[in-house]
Coordinates of C-alpha atoms in Angstrom, one line a residue:
L1 CA -82.7 -11.6 6.0
W2 CA -82.5 -9.9 9.4
L3 CA -79.6 -12.5 10.3
K4 CA -77.8 -12.1 6.6
S5 CA -77.3 -8.5 7.1
V6 CA -75.9 -8.8 10.1
L7 CA -73.0 -11.2 9.0
C8 CA -72.9 -9.1 5.3
C9 CA -72.1 -6.0 8.5
C10 CA -69.5 -8.0 10.4
C11 CA -68.2 -9.6 7.1
S12 CA -67.8 -5.5 5.7
L13 CA -66.7 -4.6 9.4
L14 CA -63.8 -7.8 9.6
L15 CA -62.6 -7.2 5.6
S16 CA -61.9 -2.9 6.4
E17 CA -59.8 -4.1 9.5
C18 CA -57.4 -6.7 7.1
L19 CA -57.7 -3.3 4.9
L20 CA -56.7 -1.1 7.2
T21 CA -54.1 -3.0 9.3
S22 CA -52.5 -4.6 6.5
S23 CA -52.2 -1.5 4.8
F24 CA -50.7 0.6 8.0
S25 CA -47.9 -2.9 7.8
F26 CA -47.3 -1.3 4.9
L27 CA -47.0 1.7 5.1
L28 CA -44.9 1.1 8.7
S29 CA -41.9 -1.1 6.4
L30 CA -42.2 1.8 3.8
H31 CA -41.2 4.5 6.8
L32 CA -38.5 1.7 8.7
V33 CA -36.6 1.4 4.7
S34 CA -37.1 5.4 3.8
F35 CA -35.2 5.7 7.5
S36 CA -32.6 2.6 7.4
F37 CA -31.8 4.4 3.9
L38 CA -31.4 8.0 5.6
L39 CA -29.2 6.1 7.9
F40 CA -26.9 4.8 5.1
F41 CA -27.2 7.5 2.9
P42 CA -24.8 9.4 4.2
S43 CA -22.3 7.1 5.0
F44 CA -23.0 6.4 2.0
F45 CA -22.4 9.7 0.5
F46 CA -18.8 10.2 2.8
F47 CA -17.6 7.3 1.0
F48 CA -18.2 7.7 -2.1
F49 CA -17.0 11.5 -2.0
Q50 CA -12.9 10.6 -0.4
D51 CA -12.8 8.1 -3.0
T52 CA -12.9 10.7 -5.8
M53 CA -11.7 12.7 -4.1
S54 CA -8.7 10.5 -3.4
E55 CA -9.2 9.6 -6.3
S56 CA -7.8 13.4 -7.6
I57 CA -5.4 14.0 -6.0
R58 CA -4.3 10.3 -7.8
E59 CA -4.1 11.5 -11.2
G60 CA -3.1 15.0 -10.4
F61 CA -0.3 14.1 -8.5
K62 CA 3.4 14.0 -9.4
L63 CA 6.7 13.8 -8.2
N64 CA 8.8 15.8 -10.8
S65 CA 12.1 15.0 -9.9
M66 CA 14.0 13.7 -6.9
N67 CA 18.6 13.8 -5.6
L68 CA 20.6 12.4 -2.7
R69 CA 23.3 14.4 -1.2
N70 CA 26.0 13.7 0.6
A71 CA 24.0 15.6 4.0
D72 CA 27.4 16.3 5.1
S73 CA 29.1 18.1 1.5
G74 CA 25.7 19.0 0.3
K75 CA 27.4 17.0 -3.5
I76 CA 24.7 15.5 -5.2
L77 CA 25.6 12.2 -5.7
W78 CA 22.4 10.7 -7.6
Q79 CA 19.7 12.7 -9.5
N80 CA 16.6 11.5 -11.3
T81 CA 13.8 13.9 -13.2
E82 CA 11.5 10.7 -14.2
D83 CA 8.2 10.1 -11.8
L84 CA 8.7 7.4 -9.3
S85 CA 5.4 8.3 -7.8
M86 CA 3.3 6.0 -10.7
P87 CA 2.5 2.7 -9.4
D88 CA 2.2 -1.0 -10.5
V89 CA 5.7 -0.7 -12.2
E90 CA 9.2 -1.3 -10.0
H91 CA 10.9 2.0 -11.5
E92 CA 15.4 1.1 -11.3
A93 CA 18.0 3.4 -9.0
R94 CA 21.0 2.8 -10.6
V95 CA 23.6 4.8 -7.1
P96 CA 27.2 5.9 -6.7
K97 CA 28.0 2.5 -4.2
K98 CA 29.8 5.3 -2.0
I99 CA 26.2 6.9 -1.5
L100 CA 27.0 3.8 1.5
K101 CA 30.3 5.5 3.4
C102 CA 27.3 8.4 4.1
R103 CA 27.1 9.1 7.5
A104 CA 24.2 10.8 6.1
V105 CA 22.0 11.9 3.2
S106 CA 19.4 14.2 2.6
R107 CA 16.5 13.4 0.6
E108 CA 15.4 15.8 -1.6
I109 CA 12.3 15.6 -3.8
N110 CA 10.4 18.2 -5.8
F111 CA 6.4 17.2 -6.6
S112 CA 3.8 18.6 -7.8
S113 CA -0.4 19.1 -6.8
E114 CA -3.5 19.4 -9.1
E115 CA -5.4 18.8 -5.9
E116 CA -5.2 20.6 -2.3
I117 CA -4.0 17.8 0.6
E118 CA -4.6 18.9 3.4
Q119 CA -1.3 16.4 5.5
F120 CA 1.1 14.6 2.8
R121 CA 3.0 12.2 4.4
L122 CA 5.4 9.3 3.0
E123 CA 5.5 5.8 4.6
Q124 CA 8.6 4.5 3.5
R125 CA 10.5 0.5 3.3
V126 CA 12.9 -0.9 3.2
Y127 CA 13.2 -4.2 2.0
F128 CA 16.1 -6.7 0.7
K129 CA 15.4 -9.7 -0.5
G130 CA 11.9 -9.0 0.6
Q131 CA 12.5 -8.5 4.1
C132 CA 11.7 -5.6 5.4
M133 CA 15.2 -4.6 6.9
E134 CA 14.0 -0.8 7.7
E135 CA 11.4 1.8 7.8
W136 CA 10.7 5.3 8.1
Y137 CA 8.0 8.0 8.4
F138 CA 7.7 11.9 7.0
D139 CA 5.5 14.5 7.4
F140 CA 5.1 17.7 5.1
G141 CA 1.4 18.7 5.9
F142 CA -0.8 20.6 4.3
V143 CA -0.1 20.9 0.0
M144 CA -2.2 23.6 -1.8
P145 CA -3.8 23.3 -5.2
G146 CA -1.7 23.5 -8.1
S147 CA 1.1 24.4 -6.1
T148 CA 5.2 22.4 -7.0
N149 CA 6.3 21.9 -3.7
T150 CA 10.2 21.1 -3.1
W151 CA 10.7 19.0 0.1
Q152 CA 13.8 17.4 1.8
S153 CA 15.2 15.1 4.3
V154 CA 17.7 14.1 5.5
I155 CA 18.0 10.0 6.5
E156 CA 20.8 8.9 9.0
A157 CA 22.9 5.7 8.5
A158 CA 23.2 2.3 10.4
K159 CA 26.2 2.5 11.8
E160 CA 29.4 0.9 10.0
S161 CA 29.5 -2.2 12.0
Q162 CA 25.7 -2.7 10.5
M163 CA 26.5 -2.0 6.7
M164 CA 26.2 -4.6 3.8
P165 CA 28.1 -4.2 1.3
A166 CA 27.5 -3.0 -2.1
S167 CA 27.7 -6.4 -3.7
A168 CA 25.7 -8.0 -1.7
L169 CA 23.0 -4.9 -1.5
S170 CA 23.2 -4.1 -5.4
G171 CA 19.7 -5.4 -7.2
N172 CA 18.4 -7.1 -3.9
V173 CA 17.1 -4.3 -2.6
V174 CA 13.8 -3.4 -2.4
I175 CA 12.5 1.4 -1.4
E176 CA 8.7 1.0 -1.4
T177 CA 7.9 4.5 -0.9
R178 CA 3.8 5.4 0.0
F179 CA 2.3 8.2 -0.5
M180 CA -0.5 9.3 1.9
N181 CA -3.4 11.7 2.5
G182 CA -3.6 11.4 6.6
E183 CA -4.2 7.6 6.1
D184 CA -5.9 7.3 2.3
L185 CA -3.1 6.8 0.2
V186 CA -2.6 8.4 -2.9
S187 CA 0.1 6.7 -4.7
V188 CA 3.1 4.3 -4.5
S189 CA 6.2 3.6 -5.3
K190 CA 9.1 0.7 -6.2
V191 CA 12.3 1.2 -6.8
R192 CA 14.9 -1.5 -7.5
V193 CA 18.2 0.0 -6.2
Y194 CA 21.7 -0.9 -7.6
Y195 CA 24.3 0.2 -6.6
V196 CA 27.1 1.4 -9.4

């Protein structure tokens, strides 16, 4: 009877130790999971917030108009009121071929934004038959929420000896403009140019 009592007592102690060890392991695992979530959650929240803000900027951005002028005379050679910033569609522009004779071209865009844009800028690439021939970068800076803005930039033409004739360029040139907020993409515009 004495031996039986001792054995029962030992079994109870072993069982208690196993339960305690299991409970401790479970709590440790739960703590590690919670700690990992806390480390991950700020990053998740940051990227979710960034995506939400980028989407809001994209939905509230509109290109109201654009014109191209002879930079020397100021004469408007082409103008358009279509929203060329609309993605997922290839726009078309019929530009007078005499623009290729200009020493420099002044481009004026008028745009509106419902949201604040911290660092508005453009990345523009000119493709000829799918091959990138030229690229330019333009920085505007801060855009106030609910504002309409006019932005003028001057683009110098290539040397006359490097220019291709309008007949070769017409319909084969696509200008891709990426509207950016810092490194975040707002919208992409593609315009196929016809020289008439």
